[in-house]
């Protein structure tokens, strides 16, 4: 290629937001007329003008092309050196081109933006804010954050208080304002303050804010307390004027009713005691008759009530009197299979039974036997009775080896257990 390209300035400095120019000299060193296309290569091509972009030169002729750099005032174009090249192509020899290189230095600029969110906080103890710091410049920056209020009524907590900002970034800083004095009740107080963002060799930027301090006990709380006290006072008045007399009246009625009931129970108890005394007298008469009789027998009373004349011993003693109950719980089984339950009689004693009450409350079916040892004394069909009394003029005698025993053959349908029992009364004496 027969072209000579030369930059008048190989190092150019440009201020963001303004323009700077330099020239390129192009000479046709070829033997024929040639047309040359000029363009800029590199990162600066988007905001650089080339004028003219095409020149036609006679052999040996020379022309000048002006490059105008207009870097934007934006964080998108960083401060510092930026290489560029001027590319010249010949129309006579399109396959070849010539590039002349230079260097452009973009000057730094600083642009800090601050905003306090929210501008006014509310609270009784702490106001919470966020300080947004924008680095709109084209170079990194180290900044320091602090805050102050004119009346020194606030303490501040800032996190972080020192930070590095990259170009084109926004950073959020936590800022808490705490009143130095608190008040219990009263009107809200507005406490203004300023947040400062400072950096070396840069004018500080500020953001205005305020904290609306509330009372520790807001007005609504006082209203609730007053209403509560009024309700308590009304409740106390209601108690002493209405409820307490009514409760006293109801309590008096209850005591009277209870006294009447106790009186009735006492009268009933006296009546039962008189009946028991009469029955004891009749029993004593029967005992005298039994003593005079040469032999005794059983006197059944199937009606369900104790007989009028119970069997007694001639030498009966209240110290040797005994009564007990034998209970059973037998599952249904094969006919003729008996399950036994007996009284645990002490050794070297003789048990005389004068009264026996058999009970079948569930109406079980099957067979119940009363035995002396293995000897069957009585046998009953369970389906034939619910309650059955026996009072013996001549008491029945049992020892520890031949103890009184209940044997049950349960024939209930299904799995219902038979539960007949016996109540026994008599004397236990040493044998």
Tab-separated table of C-alpha atoms in Angstrom:
chain	number	residue	atom	x	y	z
A	1	UNK	CA	0.000	0.000	0.000
A	2	UNK	CA	1.432	3.380	-1.038
A	3	UNK	CA	0.024	5.518	1.828
A	4	UNK	CA	1.831	7.257	4.657
A	5	UNK	CA	-0.214	7.801	7.877
A	6	UNK	CA	0.949	9.942	10.812
A	7	UNK	CA	-0.824	11.118	14.006
A	8	UNK	CA	-0.105	14.685	15.015
A	9	UNK	CA	-0.605	13.639	18.697
A	10	UNK	CA	-0.136	10.065	19.828
A	11	UNK	CA	-1.265	10.782	23.438
A	12	UNK	CA	-4.578	12.544	23.905
A	13	UNK	CA	-6.410	13.445	27.164
A	14	UNK	CA	-10.189	13.860	27.245
A	15	UNK	CA	-12.523	15.116	29.959
A	16	UNK	CA	-15.784	13.148	30.358
A	17	UNK	CA	-18.682	15.220	29.068
A	18	UNK	CA	-16.476	17.386	26.820
A	19	UNK	CA	-14.631	16.880	23.523
A	20	UNK	CA	-10.983	16.734	22.432
A	21	UNK	CA	-9.535	16.563	18.891
A	22	UNK	CA	-6.380	15.410	17.176
A	23	UNK	CA	-5.327	15.171	13.501
A	24	UNK	CA	-4.161	12.379	11.196
A	25	UNK	CA	-1.967	13.227	8.161
A	26	UNK	CA	-2.390	10.922	5.120
A	27	UNK	CA	-0.103	11.110	2.039
A	28	UNK	CA	-0.495	9.188	-1.245
A	29	UNK	CA	2.928	7.742	-1.979
A	30	UNK	CA	1.658	5.726	-4.935
A	31	UNK	CA	1.943	6.482	-8.698
A	32	UNK	CA	-1.811	6.748	-9.314
A	33	UNK	CA	-4.762	8.619	-7.903
A	34	UNK	CA	-6.117	6.711	-4.877
A	35	UNK	CA	-9.081	6.937	-2.570
A	36	UNK	CA	-8.552	6.205	1.138
A	37	UNK	CA	-11.212	5.217	3.754
A	38	UNK	CA	-10.415	6.234	7.355
A	39	UNK	CA	-11.969	4.669	10.480
A	40	UNK	CA	-11.211	4.468	14.207
A	41	UNK	CA	-10.767	1.091	15.908
A	42	UNK	CA	-10.920	0.429	19.666
A	43	UNK	CA	-13.304	1.042	22.580
A	44	UNK	CA	-13.498	4.764	21.815
A	45	UNK	CA	-15.073	4.292	18.365
A	46	UNK	CA	-18.649	4.602	19.752
A	47	UNK	CA	-18.141	8.204	20.850
A	48	UNK	CA	-15.483	9.413	18.364
A	49	UNK	CA	-16.110	11.235	15.061
A	50	UNK	CA	-13.783	10.913	12.010
A	51	UNK	CA	-14.020	13.857	9.576
A	52	UNK	CA	-13.705	13.294	6.689
A	53	UNK	CA	-13.989	9.543	6.657
A	54	UNK	CA	-12.915	9.266	2.959
A	55	UNK	CA	-10.181	11.237	1.116
A	56	UNK	CA	-9.054	11.125	-2.542
A	57	UNK	CA	-5.387	11.997	-3.217
A	58	UNK	CA	-3.276	12.529	-6.308
A	59	UNK	CA	0.125	10.908	-6.335
A	60	UNK	CA	2.306	12.726	-3.767
A	61	UNK	CA	-0.654	14.700	-2.353
A	62	UNK	CA	-1.404	14.897	1.398
A	63	UNK	CA	-4.634	15.457	3.403
A	64	UNK	CA	-5.638	15.888	7.049
A	65	UNK	CA	-8.375	13.956	8.901
A	66	UNK	CA	-9.674	15.243	12.286
A	67	UNK	CA	-10.530	12.821	15.148
A	68	UNK	CA	-12.974	14.261	17.741
A	69	UNK	CA	-13.261	12.338	21.064
A	70	UNK	CA	-16.433	12.888	23.134
A	71	UNK	CA	-16.288	10.510	26.190
A	72	UNK	CA	-19.639	10.555	28.070
A	73	UNK	CA	-19.846	11.655	31.687
A	74	UNK	CA	-20.880	8.211	32.817
A	75	UNK	CA	-19.600	5.374	34.973
A	76	UNK	CA	-19.752	3.169	31.849
A	77	UNK	CA	-16.462	4.705	30.615
A	78	UNK	CA	-13.801	4.148	33.238
A	79	UNK	CA	-11.045	6.604	33.982
A	80	UNK	CA	-7.544	5.811	32.683
A	81	UNK	CA	-5.669	5.031	29.472
A	82	UNK	CA	-7.476	3.636	26.463
A	83	UNK	CA	-5.564	2.613	23.265
A	84	UNK	CA	-7.023	3.380	19.840
A	85	UNK	CA	-6.006	2.923	16.213
A	86	UNK	CA	-6.591	4.855	12.952
A	87	UNK	CA	-7.135	2.400	10.116
A	88	UNK	CA	-6.586	3.606	6.519
A	89	UNK	CA	-7.646	1.406	3.540
A	90	UNK	CA	-6.826	2.023	-0.136
A	91	UNK	CA	-9.459	1.510	-2.837
A	92	UNK	CA	-6.694	0.548	-5.293
A	93	UNK	CA	-5.377	-2.133	-2.952
A	94	UNK	CA	-8.351	-3.258	-0.799
A	95	UNK	CA	-6.523	-6.294	0.570
A	96	UNK	CA	-4.015	-4.168	2.420
A	97	UNK	CA	-4.473	-1.438	5.024
A	98	UNK	CA	-2.411	0.665	7.403
A	99	UNK	CA	-3.080	1.321	11.130
A	100	UNK	CA	-1.560	4.120	13.146
A	101	UNK	CA	-1.902	3.637	16.927
A	102	UNK	CA	-2.379	6.182	19.704
A	103	UNK	CA	-3.476	6.406	23.334
A	104	UNK	CA	-6.425	8.256	24.843
A	105	UNK	CA	-6.513	9.091	28.565
A	106	UNK	CA	-9.986	9.579	30.071
A	107	UNK	CA	-9.843	11.920	33.045
A	108	UNK	CA	-11.559	10.833	36.299
A	109	UNK	CA	-14.654	12.517	37.668
A	110	UNK	CA	-16.567	12.026	40.921
A	111	UNK	CA	-20.336	11.963	41.283
A	112	UNK	CA	-21.807	10.729	44.585
A	113	UNK	CA	-25.518	10.382	45.190
A	114	UNK	CA	-27.161	9.791	48.593
A	115	UNK	CA	-30.721	9.044	49.671
A	116	UNK	CA	-32.172	8.236	53.106
A	117	UNK	CA	-34.974	5.631	53.173
A	118	UNK	CA	-37.305	6.322	54.869
A	119	UNK	CA	-36.684	9.981	55.287
A	120	UNK	CA	-38.657	10.002	58.580
A	121	UNK	CA	-38.668	7.039	60.943
A	122	UNK	CA	-41.039	6.488	63.852
A	123	UNK	CA	-40.555	4.863	67.238
A	124	UNK	CA	-40.161	5.373	70.968
A	125	UNK	CA	-36.662	3.895	71.313
A	126	UNK	CA	-35.065	3.477	67.858
A	127	UNK	CA	-35.562	4.850	64.354
A	128	UNK	CA	-34.366	2.596	61.533
A	129	UNK	CA	-33.150	3.967	58.184
A	130	UNK	CA	-31.154	2.842	55.165
A	131	UNK	CA	-28.708	5.212	53.491
A	132	UNK	CA	-28.313	4.522	49.767
A	133	UNK	CA	-24.964	5.707	48.349
A	134	UNK	CA	-24.559	5.755	44.531
A	135	UNK	CA	-21.115	6.028	42.912
A	136	UNK	CA	-22.007	7.581	39.564
A	137	UNK	CA	-18.364	8.485	38.847
A	138	UNK	CA	-15.920	6.619	36.637
A	139	UNK	CA	-13.397	5.480	39.254
A	140	UNK	CA	-13.455	3.551	42.588
A	141	UNK	CA	-13.963	5.583	45.734
A	142	UNK	CA	-13.507	4.998	49.474
A	143	UNK	CA	-16.121	6.821	51.526
A	144	UNK	CA	-16.869	7.316	55.217
A	145	UNK	CA	-20.378	7.648	56.677
A	146	UNK	CA	-21.359	9.594	59.770
A	147	UNK	CA	-24.446	11.398	61.052
A	148	UNK	CA	-25.211	14.297	63.370
A	149	UNK	CA	-28.164	16.251	64.715
A	150	UNK	CA	-27.999	19.947	65.645
A	151	UNK	CA	-29.359	19.541	69.192
A	152	UNK	CA	-27.401	16.390	70.051
A	153	UNK	CA	-30.564	14.548	71.025
A	154	UNK	CA	-29.722	11.433	69.012
A	155	UNK	CA	-27.091	8.719	69.053
A	156	UNK	CA	-26.306	6.953	65.783
A	157	UNK	CA	-25.257	3.432	64.872
A	158	UNK	CA	-23.997	3.018	61.279
A	159	UNK	CA	-23.039	-0.276	59.652
A	160	UNK	CA	-20.719	-0.219	57.779
A	161	UNK	CA	-19.268	3.219	58.433
A	162	UNK	CA	-16.342	2.849	55.971
A	163	UNK	CA	-16.639	1.183	52.564
A	164	UNK	CA	-15.235	1.023	49.025
A	165	UNK	CA	-17.541	1.915	46.146
A	166	UNK	CA	-17.020	0.565	42.634
A	167	UNK	CA	-18.068	2.783	39.698
A	168	UNK	CA	-21.739	2.504	38.784
A	169	UNK	CA	-22.825	0.757	41.986
A	170	UNK	CA	-25.336	1.504	44.749
A	171	UNK	CA	-24.633	0.457	48.341
A	172	UNK	CA	-27.111	0.231	51.227
A	173	UNK	CA	-25.926	1.229	54.726
A	174	UNK	CA	-27.958	0.588	57.895
A	175	UNK	CA	-28.429	3.682	60.047
A	176	UNK	CA	-30.168	3.634	63.426
A	177	UNK	CA	-31.079	6.771	65.346
A	178	UNK	CA	-31.612	6.390	69.107
A	179	UNK	CA	-32.940	9.246	71.279
A	180	UNK	CA	-30.734	10.096	74.250
A	181	UNK	CA	-33.837	10.803	76.331
A	182	UNK	CA	-37.183	9.026	76.407
A	183	UNK	CA	-40.491	10.267	77.767
A	184	UNK	CA	-43.388	8.324	79.242
A	185	UNK	CA	-46.322	10.198	77.734
A	186	UNK	CA	-47.053	13.328	75.782
A	187	UNK	CA	-47.011	14.551	72.194
A	188	UNK	CA	-44.670	13.147	69.553
A	189	UNK	CA	-41.325	14.902	69.038
A	190	UNK	CA	-39.581	15.443	65.698
A	191	UNK	CA	-35.773	15.101	65.875
A	192	UNK	CA	-34.046	16.174	62.597
A	193	UNK	CA	-30.551	15.005	61.611
A	194	UNK	CA	-28.186	14.766	58.629
A	195	UNK	CA	-26.184	11.861	57.224
A	196	UNK	CA	-22.798	12.754	55.669
A	197	UNK	CA	-20.844	10.859	52.992
A	198	UNK	CA	-17.211	12.007	52.735
A	199	UNK	CA	-14.282	10.955	50.552
A	200	UNK	CA	-10.711	12.292	50.167
A	201	UNK	CA	-10.469	15.413	47.977
A	202	UNK	CA	-14.234	15.292	47.359
A	203	UNK	CA	-16.904	17.601	48.675
A	204	UNK	CA	-19.126	15.834	51.217
A	205	UNK	CA	-22.672	14.911	50.251
A	206	UNK	CA	-25.539	14.958	52.727
A	207	UNK	CA	-28.978	13.454	53.185
A	208	UNK	CA	-31.560	15.005	55.495
A	209	UNK	CA	-33.669	12.810	57.772
A	210	UNK	CA	-35.720	12.891	60.949
A	211	UNK	CA	-36.978	10.621	63.708
A	212	UNK	CA	-40.525	11.054	65.008
A	213	UNK	CA	-40.158	10.007	68.644
A	214	UNK	CA	-43.264	8.550	70.306
A	215	UNK	CA	-44.045	8.389	74.014
A	216	UNK	CA	-43.352	5.083	75.775
A	217	UNK	CA	-47.051	4.976	76.683
A	218	UNK	CA	-49.060	6.085	73.663
A	219	UNK	CA	-52.424	7.783	74.034
A	220	UNK	CA	-54.268	4.633	73.032
A	221	UNK	CA	-52.649	2.768	75.947
A	222	UNK	CA	-53.804	5.406	78.415
A	223	UNK	CA	-57.322	5.096	77.029
A	224	UNK	CA	-57.207	1.308	77.454
A	225	UNK	CA	-55.916	1.671	81.041
A	226	UNK	CA	-58.679	4.157	81.879
A	227	UNK	CA	-61.298	1.888	80.319
A	228	UNK	CA	-59.931	-1.114	82.238
A	229	UNK	CA	-60.050	0.780	85.532
A	230	UNK	CA	-63.632	1.830	84.784
A	231	UNK	CA	-64.613	-1.792	84.076
A	232	UNK	CA	-62.936	-2.954	87.313
A	233	UNK	CA	-64.722	-0.253	89.323
A	234	UNK	CA	-68.061	-1.178	87.747
A	235	UNK	CA	-67.431	-4.873	88.482
A	236	UNK	CA	-66.641	-4.130	92.149
A	237	UNK	CA	-69.782	-2.003	92.474
A	238	UNK	CA	-71.864	-4.729	90.816
A	239	UNK	CA	-70.438	-7.316	93.199
A	240	UNK	CA	-71.233	-5.411	96.372
A	241	UNK	CA	-74.636	-4.116	95.247
A	242	UNK	CA	-76.112	-7.065	93.329
A	243	UNK	CA	-74.067	-10.258	93.209
A	244	UNK	CA	-72.865	-10.506	96.814
A	245	UNK	CA	-76.386	-10.222	98.373
A	246	UNK	CA	-77.680	-12.733	95.830
A	247	UNK	CA	-74.818	-15.150	96.566
A	248	UNK	CA	-75.486	-14.745	100.313
A	249	UNK	CA	-79.173	-15.485	99.758
A	250	UNK	CA	-78.416	-18.560	97.640
A	251	UNK	CA	-75.890	-19.786	100.216
A	252	UNK	CA	-78.477	-19.388	102.991
A	253	UNK	CA	-81.006	-21.394	100.994
A	254	UNK	CA	-78.429	-24.105	100.312
A	255	UNK	CA	-77.562	-24.350	104.027
A	256	UNK	CA	-81.226	-24.586	104.949
A	257	UNK	CA	-81.822	-27.307	102.361
A	258	UNK	CA	-78.771	-29.226	103.553
A	259	UNK	CA	-79.909	-28.928	107.185
A	260	UNK	CA	-83.350	-30.245	106.254
A	261	UNK	CA	-81.787	-33.143	104.355
A	262	UNK	CA	-79.474	-34.004	107.275
A	263	UNK	CA	-82.460	-33.881	109.644
A	264	UNK	CA	-84.387	-36.286	107.416
A	265	UNK	CA	-81.396	-38.621	107.203
A	266	UNK	CA	-81.020	-38.536	111.006
A	267	UNK	CA	-84.691	-39.443	111.472
A	268	UNK	CA	-84.333	-42.268	108.949
A	269	UNK	CA	-81.234	-43.538	110.773
A	270	UNK	CA	-83.123	-43.528	114.069
A	271	UNK	CA	-85.947	-45.516	112.469
A	272	UNK	CA	-83.509	-48.083	111.035
A	273	UNK	CA	-81.804	-48.359	114.428
A	274	UNK	CA	-85.148	-49.081	116.076
A	275	UNK	CA	-85.917	-51.742	113.457
A	276	UNK	CA	-82.452	-53.290	113.961
A	277	UNK	CA	-82.999	-53.385	117.712
A	278	UNK	CA	-86.338	-55.098	117.228
A	279	UNK	CA	-84.758	-57.607	114.831
A	280	UNK	CA	-81.983	-58.302	117.377
A	281	UNK	CA	-84.618	-59.003	120.003
A	282	UNK	CA	-86.364	-61.451	117.674
A	283	UNK	CA	-82.996	-63.114	116.904
A	284	UNK	CA	-82.329	-63.549	120.620
A	285	UNK	CA	-85.714	-65.213	121.062
A	286	UNK	CA	-84.969	-67.566	118.154
A	287	UNK	CA	-81.611	-68.421	119.727
A	288	UNK	CA	-83.308	-69.375	122.983
A	289	UNK	CA	-85.726	-71.581	121.036
A	290	UNK	CA	-82.810	-73.193	119.139
A	291	UNK	CA	-81.071	-73.948	122.403
A	292	UNK	CA	-84.154	-75.704	123.700
A	293	UNK	CA	-84.644	-77.689	120.414
A	294	UNK	CA	-82.963	-81.190	120.197
A	295	UNK	CA	-81.911	-80.778	116.502
A	296	UNK	CA	-81.644	-77.918	113.979
A	297	UNK	CA	-82.332	-77.392	110.270
A	298	UNK	CA	-82.115	-74.788	107.551
A	299	UNK	CA	-84.831	-72.243	107.071
A	300	UNK	CA	-84.613	-70.823	103.537
A	301	UNK	CA	-86.110	-67.426	102.763
A	302	UNK	CA	-85.964	-66.964	98.968
A	303	UNK	CA	-87.692	-63.595	99.037
A	304	UNK	CA	-84.393	-61.690	99.005
A	305	UNK	CA	-84.631	-60.195	102.549
A	306	UNK	CA	-82.811	-61.482	105.624
A	307	UNK	CA	-84.892	-63.882	107.686
A	308	UNK	CA	-86.519	-62.697	110.841
A	309	UNK	CA	-84.794	-65.328	113.005
A	310	UNK	CA	-81.114	-65.830	112.185
A	311	UNK	CA	-79.217	-68.884	113.409
A	312	UNK	CA	-76.941	-68.341	116.419
A	313	UNK	CA	-74.522	-70.299	118.594
A	314	UNK	CA	-75.298	-71.057	122.180
A	315	UNK	CA	-71.860	-69.785	123.271
A	316	UNK	CA	-71.767	-66.922	120.696
A	317	UNK	CA	-69.416	-64.049	121.462
A	318	UNK	CA	-69.118	-60.723	119.692
A	319	UNK	CA	-65.329	-61.143	119.685
A	320	UNK	CA	-65.566	-64.298	117.567
A	321	UNK	CA	-68.262	-63.019	115.184
A	322	UNK	CA	-67.226	-63.053	111.538
A	323	UNK	CA	-68.801	-62.243	108.175
A	324	UNK	CA	-67.227	-62.361	104.743
A	325	UNK	CA	-68.012	-62.642	101.052
A	326	UNK	CA	-66.912	-65.199	98.430
A	327	UNK	CA	-67.023	-63.941	94.836
A	328	UNK	CA	-66.527	-65.762	91.532
A	329	UNK	CA	-65.861	-64.849	87.908
A	330	UNK	CA	-66.065	-67.947	85.691
A	331	UNK	CA	-66.001	-68.110	81.890
A	332	UNK	CA	-68.478	-70.457	80.105
A	333	UNK	CA	-67.156	-74.014	79.719
A	334	UNK	CA	-68.157	-77.594	79.093
A	335	UNK	CA	-71.195	-78.807	81.065
A	336	UNK	CA	-70.085	-80.387	84.330
A	337	UNK	CA	-66.773	-78.490	84.533
A	338	UNK	CA	-66.733	-76.594	87.851
A	339	UNK	CA	-64.480	-73.735	88.922
A	340	UNK	CA	-64.101	-73.231	92.693
A	341	UNK	CA	-63.533	-70.274	95.016
A	342	UNK	CA	-63.133	-70.680	98.798
A	343	UNK	CA	-62.555	-68.721	102.003
A	344	UNK	CA	-58.993	-68.718	103.365
A	345	UNK	CA	-59.659	-70.005	106.887
A	346	UNK	CA	-56.917	-69.708	109.539
A	347	UNK	CA	-55.282	-72.855	110.939
A	348	UNK	CA	-56.634	-74.537	114.097
A	349	UNK	CA	-59.997	-72.782	113.879
A	350	UNK	CA	-63.602	-73.882	113.477
A	351	UNK	CA	-65.984	-71.788	111.389
A	352	UNK	CA	-69.693	-71.917	112.307
A	353	UNK	CA	-71.978	-70.483	109.599
A	354	UNK	CA	-75.386	-69.308	110.768
A	355	UNK	CA	-76.482	-67.172	107.776
A	356	UNK	CA	-75.848	-67.477	104.040
A	357	UNK	CA	-77.037	-65.144	101.250
A	358	UNK	CA	-76.509	-66.315	97.651
A	359	UNK	CA	-76.610	-63.690	94.884
A	360	UNK	CA	-76.882	-63.972	91.087
A	361	UNK	CA	-77.289	-60.287	90.017
A	362	UNK	CA	-76.660	-60.885	86.294
A	363	UNK	CA	-79.176	-63.722	85.981
A	364	UNK	CA	-76.444	-66.147	84.861
A	365	UNK	CA	-77.253	-69.703	83.756
A	366	UNK	CA	-75.516	-72.828	84.970
A	367	UNK	CA	-75.039	-74.565	88.344
A	368	UNK	CA	-73.834	-73.272	91.730
A	369	UNK	CA	-72.674	-75.651	94.497
A	370	UNK	CA	-71.885	-74.915	98.150
A	371	UNK	CA	-69.327	-77.460	99.388
A	372	UNK	CA	-67.613	-78.528	102.609
A	373	UNK	CA	-64.238	-79.442	101.199
A	374	UNK	CA	-65.245	-81.827	98.384
A	375	UNK	CA	-68.665	-82.680	99.849
A	376	UNK	CA	-71.586	-80.904	98.138
A	377	UNK	CA	-73.951	-79.425	100.723
A	378	UNK	CA	-76.247	-77.423	98.375
A	379	UNK	CA	-76.727	-77.265	94.620
A	380	UNK	CA	-78.728	-74.576	92.799
A	381	UNK	CA	-79.641	-73.740	89.231
A	382	UNK	CA	-78.394	-70.211	88.587
A	383	UNK	CA	-81.329	-69.480	86.301
A	384	UNK	CA	-83.736	-70.119	89.222
A	385	UNK	CA	-82.759	-67.234	91.516
A	386	UNK	CA	-81.283	-63.774	91.839
A	387	UNK	CA	-81.078	-63.561	95.665
A	388	UNK	CA	-81.469	-66.475	98.081
A	389	UNK	CA	-81.179	-66.328	101.917
A	390	UNK	CA	-80.457	-69.270	104.238
A	391	UNK	CA	-80.527	-68.992	108.051
A	392	UNK	CA	-79.477	-72.083	109.968
A	393	UNK	CA	-80.936	-72.935	113.395
A	394	UNK	CA	-78.137	-75.484	113.688
A	395	UNK	CA	-74.974	-73.716	112.329
A	396	UNK	CA	-72.839	-75.405	109.657
A	397	UNK	CA	-69.330	-76.439	110.786
A	398	UNK	CA	-66.177	-75.963	108.651
A	399	UNK	CA	-62.448	-76.438	109.297
A	400	UNK	CA	-59.342	-75.384	107.361
A	401	UNK	CA	-59.116	-78.811	105.698
A	402	UNK	CA	-62.865	-78.927	104.976
A	403	UNK	CA	-63.369	-75.234	104.217
A	404	UNK	CA	-66.464	-73.660	102.717
A	405	UNK	CA	-66.231	-73.508	98.915
A	406	UNK	CA	-68.315	-72.190	96.001
A	407	UNK	CA	-68.201	-74.265	92.770
A	408	UNK	CA	-69.591	-72.772	89.533
A	409	UNK	CA	-70.439	-74.504	86.242
A	410	UNK	CA	-71.040	-71.521	83.905
A	411	UNK	CA	-73.302	-72.116	80.877
A	412	UNK	CA	-73.874	-68.524	79.748
A	413	UNK	CA	-74.257	-68.035	75.968
A	414	UNK	CA	-71.285	-66.416	74.251
A	415	UNK	CA	-68.291	-65.318	76.350
A	416	UNK	CA	-70.170	-63.626	79.227
A	417	UNK	CA	-68.697	-64.724	82.563
A	418	UNK	CA	-70.801	-65.977	85.476
A	419	UNK	CA	-70.398	-63.926	88.663
A	420	UNK	CA	-72.458	-65.523	91.486
A	421	UNK	CA	-71.357	-64.747	95.047
A	422	UNK	CA	-72.134	-65.650	98.650
A	423	UNK	CA	-72.335	-63.586	101.836
A	424	UNK	CA	-71.653	-65.650	104.991
A	425	UNK	CA	-72.129	-64.778	108.669
A	426	UNK	CA	-71.182	-66.757	111.766
A	427	UNK	CA	-68.502	-67.389	114.422
A	428	UNK	CA	-64.790	-68.248	114.102
A	429	UNK	CA	-63.487	-70.061	117.206
A	430	UNK	CA	-60.327	-71.928	118.061
A	431	UNK	CA	-60.573	-75.632	117.208
